[in-house]
PDB file of C-alpha atoms and ligand atoms in Angstrom:
ATOM      1  CA  GLN X   1     108.430  98.188 -57.090  1.00 47.00           C
ATOM      2  CA  GLN X   2     106.679  95.609 -59.256  1.00 51.00           C
ATOM      3  CA  ALA X   3     107.001  96.139 -63.014  1.00 56.00           C
ATOM      4  CA  LYS X   4     103.686  96.875 -64.714  1.00 59.00           C
ATOM      5  CA  THR X   5     102.542  94.267 -67.229  1.00 60.00           C
ATOM      6  CA  PRO X   6     101.783  96.110 -70.470  1.00 61.00           C
ATOM      7  CA  THR X   7      98.164  95.923 -71.606  1.00 65.00           C
ATOM      8  CA  PRO X   8      97.909  93.907 -74.833  1.00 67.00           C
ATOM      9  CA  ALA X   9      96.563  96.008 -77.724  1.00 65.00           C
ATOM     10  CA  CYS X  10      93.606  93.605 -78.093  1.00 73.00           C
ATOM     11  CA  TRP X  11      92.420  94.734 -74.627  1.00 82.00           C
ATOM     12  CA  THR X  12      92.382  98.478 -75.251  1.00 90.00           C
ATOM     13  CA  GLY X  13      89.959 101.056 -76.697  1.00 94.00           C
ATOM     14  CA  VAL X  14      86.566  99.605 -77.627  1.00 95.00           C
ATOM     15  CA  ASN X  15      87.920  96.153 -76.743  1.00 95.00           C
ATOM     16  CA  GLU X  16      88.629  97.007 -73.105  1.00 98.00           C
ATOM     17  CA  ARG X  17      87.113  94.449 -70.745  1.00 98.00           C
ATOM     18  CA  THR X  18      86.141  94.384 -67.110  1.00 98.00           C
ATOM     19  CA  PHE X  19      85.072  91.740 -64.628  1.00 98.00           C
ATOM     20  CA  VAL X  20      81.797  92.350 -62.776  1.00 99.00           C
ATOM     21  CA  ALA X  21      80.220  89.976 -60.273  1.00 99.00           C
ATOM     22  CA  VAL X  22      76.788  90.166 -58.680  1.00 99.00           C
ATOM     23  CA  LYS X  23      77.529  88.920 -55.164  1.00 98.00           C
ATOM     24  CA  PRO X  24      75.416  86.336 -53.279  1.00 98.00           C
ATOM     25  CA  ASP X  25      73.276  89.072 -51.672  1.00 98.00           C
ATOM     26  CA  GLY X  26      72.572  90.591 -55.098  1.00 98.00           C
ATOM     27  CA  VAL X  27      71.519  87.193 -56.456  1.00 98.00           C
ATOM     28  CA  GLN X  28      69.324  86.456 -53.403  1.00 98.00           C
ATOM     29  CA  ARG X  29      67.718  89.881 -53.641  1.00 98.00           C
ATOM     30  CA  ARG X  30      66.853  89.319 -57.346  1.00 98.00           C
ATOM     31  CA  LEU X  31      69.004  92.217 -58.549  1.00 98.00           C
ATOM     32  CA  VAL X  32      70.705  90.352 -61.414  1.00 98.00           C
ATOM     33  CA  GLY X  33      68.308  91.478 -64.151  1.00 98.00           C
ATOM     34  CA  GLU X  34      68.306  95.120 -63.036  1.00 98.00           C
ATOM     35  CA  ILE X  35      72.122  95.222 -62.874  1.00 98.00           C
ATOM     36  CA  MET X  36      72.572  93.602 -66.276  1.00 98.00           C
ATOM     37  CA  ARG X  37      69.947  95.944 -67.736  1.00 98.00           C
ATOM     38  CA  ARG X  38      72.019  98.953 -66.643  1.00 98.00           C
ATOM     39  CA  PHE X  39      75.162  97.652 -68.370  1.00 98.00           C
ATOM     40  CA  GLU X  40      73.258  96.704 -71.520  1.00 98.00           C
ATOM     41  CA  LYS X  41      71.424 100.030 -71.747  1.00 98.00           C
ATOM     42  CA  LYS X  42      74.653 101.946 -71.210  1.00 98.00           C
ATOM     43  CA  GLY X  43      75.995 100.327 -74.373  1.00 98.00           C
ATOM     44  CA  PHE X  44      78.495  97.790 -73.092  1.00 98.00           C
ATOM     45  CA  LYS X  45      78.791  94.388 -74.721  1.00 98.00           C
ATOM     46  CA  LEU X  46      78.372  91.188 -72.712  1.00 98.00           C
ATOM     47  CA  VAL X  47      81.157  88.749 -73.587  1.00 98.00           C
ATOM     48  CA  GLY X  48      81.064  86.351 -70.617  1.00 98.00           C
ATOM     49  CA  LEU X  49      78.327  85.264 -68.207  1.00 98.00           C
ATOM     50  CA  LYS X  50      77.853  82.453 -65.678  1.00 98.00           C
ATOM     51  CA  LEU X  51      76.216  81.601 -62.363  1.00 98.00           C
ATOM     52  CA  VAL X  52      78.889  80.089 -60.118  1.00 98.00           C
ATOM     53  CA  GLN X  53      79.274  78.808 -56.608  1.00 98.00           C
ATOM     54  CA  ALA X  54      82.778  80.149 -55.997  1.00 98.00           C
ATOM     55  CA  SER X  55      85.174  78.058 -53.925  1.00 98.00           C
ATOM     56  CA  GLU X  56      86.950  79.605 -50.942  1.00 98.00           C
ATOM     57  CA  GLU X  57      90.209  78.922 -52.770  1.00 98.00           C
ATOM     58  CA  LEU X  58      89.144  81.003 -55.777  1.00 98.00           C
ATOM     59  CA  LEU X  59      87.888  83.783 -53.516  1.00 98.00           C
ATOM     60  CA  ARG X  60      91.075  83.879 -51.482  1.00 98.00           C
ATOM     61  CA  GLU X  61      92.976  84.326 -54.712  1.00 98.00           C
ATOM     62  CA  HIS X  62      90.511  86.917 -56.020  1.00 98.00           C
ATOM     63  CA  TYR X  63      90.850  88.992 -52.819  1.00 98.00           C
ATOM     64  CA  TRP X  64      94.567  88.181 -52.253  1.00 97.00           C
ATOM     65  CA  ASP X  65      95.485  91.873 -51.826  1.00 97.00           C
ATOM     66  CA  LEU X  66      93.070  92.110 -48.867  1.00 98.00           C
ATOM     67  CA  ARG X  67      94.391  88.985 -47.090  1.00 98.00           C
ATOM     68  CA  SER X  68      95.748  90.900 -44.088  1.00 98.00           C
ATOM     69  CA  ARG X  69      92.581  92.954 -43.534  1.00 98.00           C
ATOM     70  CA  PRO X  70      90.470  92.060 -40.463  1.00 98.00           C
ATOM     71  CA  PHE X  71      87.365  91.492 -42.614  1.00 98.00           C
ATOM     72  CA  PHE X  72      89.084  89.052 -45.007  1.00 98.00           C
ATOM     73  CA  GLY X  73      87.668  85.837 -43.450  1.00 98.00           C
ATOM     74  CA  GLY X  74      84.142  87.253 -43.328  1.00 98.00           C
ATOM     75  CA  LEU X  75      84.455  88.453 -46.910  1.00 98.00           C
ATOM     76  CA  VAL X  76      85.392  84.971 -48.162  1.00 98.00           C
ATOM     77  CA  THR X  77      82.526  83.408 -46.151  1.00 98.00           C
ATOM     78  CA  TYR X  78      80.042  85.962 -47.522  1.00 98.00           C
ATOM     79  CA  MET X  79      81.196  85.547 -51.112  1.00 98.00           C
ATOM     80  CA  SER X  80      80.975  81.745 -50.885  1.00 98.00           C
ATOM     81  CA  SER X  81      77.559  81.768 -49.145  1.00 98.00           C
ATOM     82  CA  GLY X  82      75.653  81.326 -52.427  1.00 98.00           C
ATOM     83  CA  PRO X  83      75.991  81.628 -56.172  1.00 98.00           C
ATOM     84  CA  VAL X  84      77.569  84.659 -57.789  1.00 98.00           C
ATOM     85  CA  VAL X  85      76.807  85.940 -61.301  1.00 99.00           C
ATOM     86  CA  ALA X  86      80.192  86.430 -62.954  1.00 99.00           C
ATOM     87  CA  MET X  87      80.264  88.648 -66.039  1.00 98.00           C
ATOM     88  CA  VAL X  88      82.694  90.173 -68.471  1.00 98.00           C
ATOM     89  CA  TRP X  89      81.645  93.428 -70.135  1.00 98.00           C
ATOM     90  CA  GLN X  90      83.441  95.080 -73.016  1.00 98.00           C
ATOM     91  CA  GLY X  91      83.573  98.637 -74.341  1.00 98.00           C
ATOM     92  CA  LEU X  92      85.446 101.926 -74.386  1.00 98.00           C
ATOM     93  CA  ASP X  93      86.681 102.850 -70.876  1.00 98.00           C
ATOM     94  CA  VAL X  94      84.521 100.072 -69.412  1.00 98.00           C
ATOM     95  CA  VAL X  95      86.724  99.581 -66.310  1.00 98.00           C
ATOM     96  CA  LYS X  96      86.411 103.195 -65.150  1.00 98.00           C
ATOM     97  CA  THR X  97      82.779 103.581 -66.219  1.00 98.00           C
ATOM     98  CA  ALA X  98      81.687 100.348 -64.521  1.00 98.00           C
ATOM     99  CA  ARG X  99      83.250 101.556 -61.252  1.00 98.00           C
ATOM    100  CA  LYS X 100      81.220 104.775 -61.564  1.00 98.00           C
ATOM    101  CA  MET X 101      78.058 102.790 -62.262  1.00 98.00           C
ATOM    102  CA  LEU X 102      78.730 100.622 -59.179  1.00 98.00           C
ATOM    103  CA  GLY X 103      79.331 103.548 -56.810  1.00 98.00           C
ATOM    104  CA  GLU X 104      81.740 103.611 -53.866  1.00 98.00           C
ATOM    105  CA  THR X 105      82.735 100.448 -51.978  1.00 98.00           C
ATOM    106  CA  ASN X 106      80.741 101.718 -48.990  1.00 98.00           C
ATOM    107  CA  PRO X 107      77.096 102.101 -50.034  1.00 98.00           C
ATOM    108  CA  ALA X 108      76.763 105.061 -47.641  1.00 98.00           C
ATOM    109  CA  ASP X 109      79.241 106.997 -49.812  1.00 98.00           C
ATOM    110  CA  SER X 110      77.518 105.991 -53.055  1.00 98.00           C
ATOM    111  CA  LEU X 111      75.341 108.478 -54.865  1.00 98.00           C
ATOM    112  CA  PRO X 112      71.728 107.664 -55.742  1.00 98.00           C
ATOM    113  CA  GLY X 113      71.673 106.481 -59.335  1.00 98.00           C
ATOM    114  CA  THR X 114      74.601 104.135 -58.766  1.00 98.00           C
ATOM    115  CA  ILE X 115      74.003 100.434 -58.150  1.00 98.00           C
ATOM    116  CA  ARG X 116      75.253 100.519 -54.566  1.00 98.00           C
ATOM    117  CA  GLY X 117      73.628 103.914 -53.994  1.00 98.00           C
ATOM    118  CA  ASP X 118      70.267 102.488 -55.049  1.00 98.00           C
ATOM    119  CA  PHE X 119      70.260  98.921 -53.764  1.00 98.00           C
ATOM    120  CA  CYS X 120      72.283  98.390 -50.565  1.00 98.00           C
ATOM    121  CA  VAL X 121      73.245  99.899 -47.220  1.00 98.00           C
ATOM    122  CA  GLU X 122      76.285  98.141 -45.756  1.00 98.00           C
ATOM    123  CA  VAL X 123      79.888  97.647 -46.961  1.00 98.00           C
ATOM    124  CA  CYS X 124      79.873  93.923 -46.104  1.00 98.00           C
ATOM    125  CA  ARG X 125      76.744  93.384 -48.251  1.00 98.00           C
ATOM    126  CA  ASN X 126      77.460  95.679 -51.169  1.00 98.00           C
ATOM    127  CA  VAL X 127      75.823  93.498 -53.882  1.00 98.00           C
ATOM    128  CA  ILE X 128      78.411  93.873 -56.643  1.00 98.00           C
ATOM    129  CA  HIS X 129      82.116  93.778 -57.454  1.00 98.00           C
ATOM    130  CA  GLY X 130      83.903  95.462 -60.349  1.00 98.00           C
ATOM    131  CA  SER X 131      87.594  95.436 -61.284  1.00 98.00           C
ATOM    132  CA  ASP X 132      89.453  98.551 -60.147  1.00 98.00           C
ATOM    133  CA  SER X 133      91.955  98.768 -63.050  1.00 97.00           C
ATOM    134  CA  VAL X 134      92.585  97.334 -66.507  1.00 97.00           C
ATOM    135  CA  GLU X 135      95.375  95.244 -64.978  1.00 97.00           C
ATOM    136  CA  SER X 136      93.190  93.725 -62.265  1.00 97.00           C
ATOM    137  CA  ALA X 137      90.426  93.162 -64.829  1.00 98.00           C
ATOM    138  CA  GLN X 138      92.808  90.987 -66.830  1.00 97.00           C
ATOM    139  CA  LYS X 139      93.811  89.011 -63.730  1.00 98.00           C
ATOM    140  CA  GLU X 140      90.219  88.595 -62.523  1.00 98.00           C
ATOM    141  CA  ILE X 141      88.846  87.572 -65.927  1.00 98.00           C
ATOM    142  CA  SER X 142      91.497  84.880 -66.292  1.00 98.00           C
ATOM    143  CA  LEU X 143      90.820  83.693 -62.746  1.00 98.00           C
ATOM    144  CA  TRP X 144      87.044  83.362 -63.219  1.00 98.00           C
ATOM    145  CA  PHE X 145      86.744  82.453 -66.908  1.00 98.00           C
ATOM    146  CA  ARG X 146      88.348  80.042 -69.347  1.00 98.00           C
ATOM    147  CA  GLN X 147      89.269  81.540 -72.707  1.00 96.00           C
ATOM    148  CA  SER X 148      86.583  79.367 -74.360  1.00 97.00           C
ATOM    149  CA  GLU X 149      83.899  80.947 -72.156  1.00 98.00           C
ATOM    150  CA  LEU X 150      84.554  84.414 -73.576  1.00 98.00           C
ATOM    151  CA  ASN X 151      82.569  85.170 -76.696  1.00 96.00           C
ATOM    152  CA  ARG X 152      83.603  87.365 -79.568  1.00 94.00           C
ATOM    153  CA  TRP X 153      80.593  88.719 -81.382  1.00 96.00           C
ATOM    154  CA  GLU X 154      79.771  91.615 -83.651  1.00 94.00           C
ATOM    155  CA  SER X 155      77.283  93.968 -82.055  1.00 94.00           C
ATOM    156  CA  SER X 156      74.818  95.485 -84.526  1.00 95.00           C
ATOM    157  CA  SER X 157      74.553  98.604 -82.354  1.00 94.00           C
ATOM    158  CA  SER X 158      78.261  99.376 -82.289  1.00 95.00           C
ATOM    159  CA  ARG X 159      78.001 101.811 -85.203  1.00 96.00           C
ATOM    160  CA  TRP X 160      75.418 103.774 -83.180  1.00 97.00           C
ATOM    161  CA  LEU X 161      77.578 103.776 -80.059  1.00 97.00           C
ATOM    162  CA  TYR X 162      80.969 104.598 -81.562  1.00 97.00           C
ATOM    163  CA  ASN X 163      81.977 107.201 -84.105  1.00 95.00           C
TER     164      ASN X 163
HETATM  165  N1  CMP E   1      85.506  97.637 -43.874  1.00 53.76           N
HETATM  166  C1  CMP E   1      85.018  96.569 -44.506  1.00 53.76           C
HETATM  167  N2  CMP E   1      84.326  95.632 -43.850  1.00 53.76           N
HETATM  168  C2  CMP E   1      83.844  94.554 -44.486  1.00 53.76           C
HETATM  169  N3  CMP E   1      83.993  94.315 -45.811  1.00 53.76           N
HETATM  170  C3  CMP E   1      84.671  95.233 -46.500  1.00 53.76           C
HETATM  171  C4  CMP E   1      85.216  96.390 -45.901  1.00 53.76           C
HETATM  172  N4  CMP E   1      85.843  97.110 -46.869  1.00 53.76           N
HETATM  173  C5  CMP E   1      85.684  96.403 -48.005  1.00 53.76           C
HETATM  174  N5  CMP E   1      84.985  95.291 -47.779  1.00 53.76           N
HETATM  175  C6  CMP E   1      84.601  94.256 -48.756  1.00 53.76           C
HETATM  176  O1  CMP E   1      85.765  93.923 -49.495  1.00 53.76           O
HETATM  177  C7  CMP E   1      85.434  93.986 -50.850  1.00 53.76           C
HETATM  178  C8  CMP E   1      86.568  94.331 -51.742  1.00 53.76           C
HETATM  179  O2  CMP E   1      86.143  94.756 -53.007  1.00 53.76           O
HETATM  180  P1  CMP E   1      84.617  94.735 -53.458  1.00 53.76           P
HETATM  181  O3  CMP E   1      84.405  95.832 -54.436  1.00 53.76           O
HETATM  182  O4  CMP E   1      84.263  93.356 -53.856  1.00 53.76           O
HETATM  183  O5  CMP E   1      83.756  95.092 -52.171  1.00 53.76           O
HETATM  184  C9  CMP E   1      84.388  95.085 -50.924  1.00 53.76           C
HETATM  185  C10 CMP E   1      83.531  94.764 -49.723  1.00 53.76           C
HETATM  186  O6  CMP E   1      82.626  93.700 -49.997  1.00 53.76           O
END
């Protein structure tokens, strides 16, 4: 069994970070603003943001764990079919909460009120990706962003969000 990399203290508590990407279908369907609005209104802090045309190489690495699945080729083609909005959001329990906000991988299993529950119908066009653990968030953020692209800033609302 692979040893677990310990989470650095700077990545825990209110400083936890997750990687979220609006997929090409989400960009084409003009869902970027609505999705970002949900994360902002929830109280998470945006620390990284860019519109990128992802290379197949980057996507193969991003989805490396799924490489033997029959849909892998189609997934890479879909994800490279247009620009993606890559984001890093920060806040307490952001990895777990973002997954809840996204809904289930299959939109049909996603409750109304979630992003996938509200805006899509099929698993191969599920509009958004979010890291599934703190560990994969760290890997995905370093794959998609340079350190210099991540911003540290003091949020004036943090004292109203955290005790
Ligand atoms: N059965 C499937 N058929 C096609 N694509 C899938 C299937 N299961 C998962 N995926 C895709 O693989 C992706 C893996 O993580 P995502 O959250 O980005 O969203 C998933 C879907 O886009």
